[in-house]
Coordinates of C-alpha atoms in Angstrom, one line a residue:
M1 CA -78.4 70.2 -14.2
Q2 CA -74.9 71.3 -12.9
S3 CA -75.0 74.8 -11.3
I4 CA -71.2 75.1 -11.9
V5 CA -70.0 74.1 -15.5
L6 CA -66.0 74.6 -16.3
Y7 CA -64.7 74.4 -19.7
S8 CA -61.2 73.4 -19.4
Y9 CA -58.5 71.8 -20.8
R10 CA -56.8 69.4 -18.5
R11 CA -53.0 70.2 -18.8
C12 CA -53.6 73.8 -19.1
P13 CA -52.1 75.6 -15.9
F14 CA -54.4 78.2 -15.9
A15 CA -57.4 75.7 -16.1
M16 CA -55.4 73.7 -13.4
R17 CA -55.9 76.7 -11.0
V18 CA -59.8 76.6 -11.3
R19 CA -59.9 72.8 -11.0
M20 CA -58.0 72.8 -7.7
T21 CA -59.8 75.6 -6.2
L22 CA -63.1 73.6 -7.0
E23 CA -61.7 70.5 -5.5
E24 CA -60.3 72.3 -2.7
K25 CA -63.9 73.6 -2.0
N26 CA -65.4 70.1 -2.4
L27 CA -67.8 71.4 -5.1
T28 CA -69.5 69.6 -7.4
Y29 CA -69.2 71.0 -11.1
L30 CA -69.3 69.5 -14.4
V31 CA -66.0 69.7 -16.9
I32 CA -66.4 70.3 -20.5
E33 CA -63.1 69.2 -21.8
E34 CA -62.2 71.6 -24.8
N35 CA -59.8 70.7 -27.7
L36 CA -57.3 73.6 -27.8
N37 CA -56.8 73.3 -31.7
S38 CA -60.5 73.5 -32.1
F39 CA -62.4 75.2 -29.3
S40 CA -66.4 74.3 -29.1
S41 CA -68.6 76.8 -30.5
E42 CA -70.2 77.3 -26.8
L43 CA -66.9 78.3 -25.7
L44 CA -66.3 80.7 -28.3
R45 CA -69.7 82.4 -27.8
L46 CA -69.0 82.5 -24.0
H47 CA -65.4 83.8 -24.1
P48 CA -64.7 86.8 -26.4
E49 CA -61.0 85.5 -27.0
G50 CA -61.7 81.8 -26.9
K51 CA -59.7 80.7 -24.3
V52 CA -59.8 78.3 -21.5
P53 CA -60.6 78.4 -18.3
V54 CA -64.3 79.4 -18.7
L55 CA -66.7 79.2 -15.5
L56 CA -70.5 79.2 -16.0
H57 CA -72.3 79.6 -12.7
D58 CA -76.0 80.0 -12.4
Q59 CA -75.8 81.6 -15.9
Q60 CA -73.2 83.9 -14.9
V61 CA -70.1 83.7 -17.2
I62 CA -66.5 84.3 -15.8
Y63 CA -63.2 84.0 -17.5
E64 CA -59.7 84.8 -16.5
S65 CA -58.5 81.9 -14.0
S66 CA -57.6 84.3 -11.1
I67 CA -60.7 86.2 -11.3
I68 CA -62.6 82.7 -11.2
T69 CA -60.8 81.5 -8.4
E70 CA -61.5 84.6 -6.4
Y71 CA -65.2 84.7 -7.4
L72 CA -65.2 81.1 -6.2
D73 CA -63.7 82.1 -2.8
E74 CA -66.3 84.8 -2.2
V75 CA -69.4 82.8 -3.2
F76 CA -68.3 79.5 -1.5
P77 CA -66.0 80.7 1.4
S78 CA -65.4 77.6 3.4
P79 CA -62.4 76.8 3.2
M80 CA -61.3 80.2 2.9
L81 CA -58.4 80.5 0.3
M82 CA -57.8 84.2 0.4
P83 CA -56.5 86.0 3.8
K84 CA -58.4 87.9 5.6
S85 CA -56.1 90.9 5.8
P86 CA -56.3 93.4 3.0
K87 CA -52.3 93.5 3.0
E88 CA -51.9 89.9 2.6
R89 CA -54.7 89.9 0.1
A90 CA -52.8 92.3 -2.0
Q91 CA -49.6 90.2 -1.6
V92 CA -51.5 87.1 -3.4
R93 CA -52.5 89.1 -6.1
L94 CA -48.9 90.5 -6.7
W95 CA -47.8 86.9 -6.6
T96 CA -50.3 86.0 -9.1
Y97 CA -49.4 89.3 -11.3
W98 CA -45.5 88.3 -11.1
C99 CA -46.5 84.9 -12.0
N100 CA -48.6 85.9 -14.8
E101 CA -46.5 88.8 -16.2
L102 CA -42.6 87.8 -15.6
F103 CA -42.3 84.2 -14.6
K104 CA -44.9 82.5 -17.1
P105 CA -43.2 84.3 -20.2
D106 CA -39.9 83.4 -19.2
L107 CA -41.1 79.7 -18.7
D108 CA -42.6 79.5 -22.2
E109 CA -39.4 80.8 -23.7
F110 CA -37.4 78.1 -22.1
K111 CA -39.9 75.4 -22.9
Y112 CA -40.8 76.6 -26.7
E113 CA -37.8 78.7 -27.8
W114 CA -34.5 77.4 -25.9
K115 CA -33.2 75.7 -28.7
S116 CA -33.3 78.5 -31.4
L117 CA -31.9 81.1 -28.8
N118 CA -28.2 82.0 -29.2
E119 CA -25.7 81.5 -26.4
E120 CA -26.2 85.3 -25.0
K121 CA -29.9 84.9 -25.0
Q122 CA -29.8 81.5 -23.4
L123 CA -27.6 82.9 -20.7
A124 CA -29.9 85.9 -20.1
L125 CA -32.9 83.5 -20.0
K126 CA -31.5 81.3 -17.6
G127 CA -30.4 83.9 -15.3
R128 CA -33.9 85.2 -15.3
L129 CA -35.3 82.0 -14.3
L130 CA -33.1 81.1 -11.7
G131 CA -34.0 84.9 -10.3
H132 CA -37.7 83.3 -10.4
L133 CA -36.8 80.4 -8.5
E134 CA -34.5 82.4 -5.7
K135 CA -37.5 84.3 -5.1
L136 CA -40.0 81.6 -4.7
E137 CA -37.4 79.9 -2.4
S138 CA -37.0 83.0 -0.5
G139 CA -40.7 83.4 -0.1
L140 CA -41.1 79.9 1.3
T141 CA -38.5 80.7 4.3
D142 CA -39.7 79.2 7.4
K143 CA -43.1 78.8 5.9
E144 CA -45.1 75.8 4.7
F145 CA -47.0 77.7 1.8
I146 CA -46.3 80.8 0.3
M147 CA -48.5 82.9 2.6
G148 CA -47.8 81.0 5.9
S149 CA -49.0 77.7 7.3
D150 CA -52.3 77.5 5.1
L151 CA -52.8 77.1 1.4
T152 CA -54.0 80.2 -0.3
L153 CA -54.8 80.9 -3.8
A154 CA -51.0 82.3 -4.0
D155 CA -50.1 78.5 -4.0
I156 CA -52.9 77.3 -6.4
H157 CA -51.9 80.1 -8.8
L158 CA -48.2 79.5 -8.8
F159 CA -47.5 75.7 -8.4
P160 CA -48.9 74.6 -11.9
F161 CA -46.0 76.6 -13.6
Y162 CA -43.3 75.2 -11.6
R163 CA -44.6 72.1 -11.9
Q164 CA -44.5 72.6 -15.6
L165 CA -40.7 73.7 -15.3
K166 CA -40.1 70.4 -13.5
R167 CA -41.4 68.3 -16.2
V168 CA -39.5 70.1 -19.0
Q169 CA -36.4 71.0 -17.1
S170 CA -32.9 69.6 -18.5
S171 CA -29.2 70.0 -18.0
D172 CA -29.9 73.3 -19.1
L173 CA -31.6 74.5 -15.9
E174 CA -31.1 72.7 -12.4
T175 CA -34.0 73.1 -10.1
A176 CA -32.6 70.4 -7.4
P177 CA -31.0 73.0 -5.4
F178 CA -34.2 74.5 -4.6
V179 CA -35.4 72.3 -1.5
R180 CA -37.9 74.6 0.3
L181 CA -39.5 75.0 -3.3
N182 CA -39.3 71.3 -4.3
T183 CA -40.9 70.1 -0.9
W184 CA -43.7 72.9 -1.3
L185 CA -44.5 71.5 -5.0
E186 CA -44.6 68.0 -3.3
K187 CA -47.1 69.0 -0.7
I188 CA -49.2 70.4 -3.0
L189 CA -49.1 67.3 -5.6
A190 CA -49.6 65.2 -2.6
R191 CA -53.1 66.8 -1.7
P192 CA -56.3 64.8 -2.6
S193 CA -57.5 67.9 -4.5
F194 CA -54.7 67.4 -6.8
E195 CA -55.3 63.9 -7.8
R196 CA -59.1 64.7 -8.1
A197 CA -58.5 67.9 -10.4
M198 CA -56.2 65.8 -12.6
K199 CA -58.6 62.9 -13.0
K200 CA -60.2 62.5 -16.6
K201 CA -64.0 63.5 -16.1

């Protein structure tokens, strides 16, 4: 029996964070693919809110993607995906907070509500999204990844959401000018860990 079990949904960006972390660490794990319209009784038993991802490791139940990824980094420290410096670790967590609380809500509004918004609200949303992209673009100045030359959980936590935006973008929001951001995304998507993480299992 596998010691690591992941309840996941392949296209969920939060679950993608966890699968990328597992693959970067070359860990063996069992994926249980969930149906978002009808979660399994086992998932509902493990997670009080009925969400993916949920990690089961040696009977320890862990949920919330960034908590899972940090747990995996502590339990399986090679390769290390969190910086050693407390200040840099705080920066990774701040990037994650920004993504979860500011970038993602605006991304969701753009994905699901854009056509129902009036012109004033569309302009406001577009301005916020461009501000988010400028923040990311600036954060990659003279750096290969968010925290420097090495991939960290900051990159793993952020990239699925920019990938989503790229996949739904239209003439309403142009991402082409963000050269560093697009280069960063392509580097992550080219990693073997991403290819393995996205394979159907």
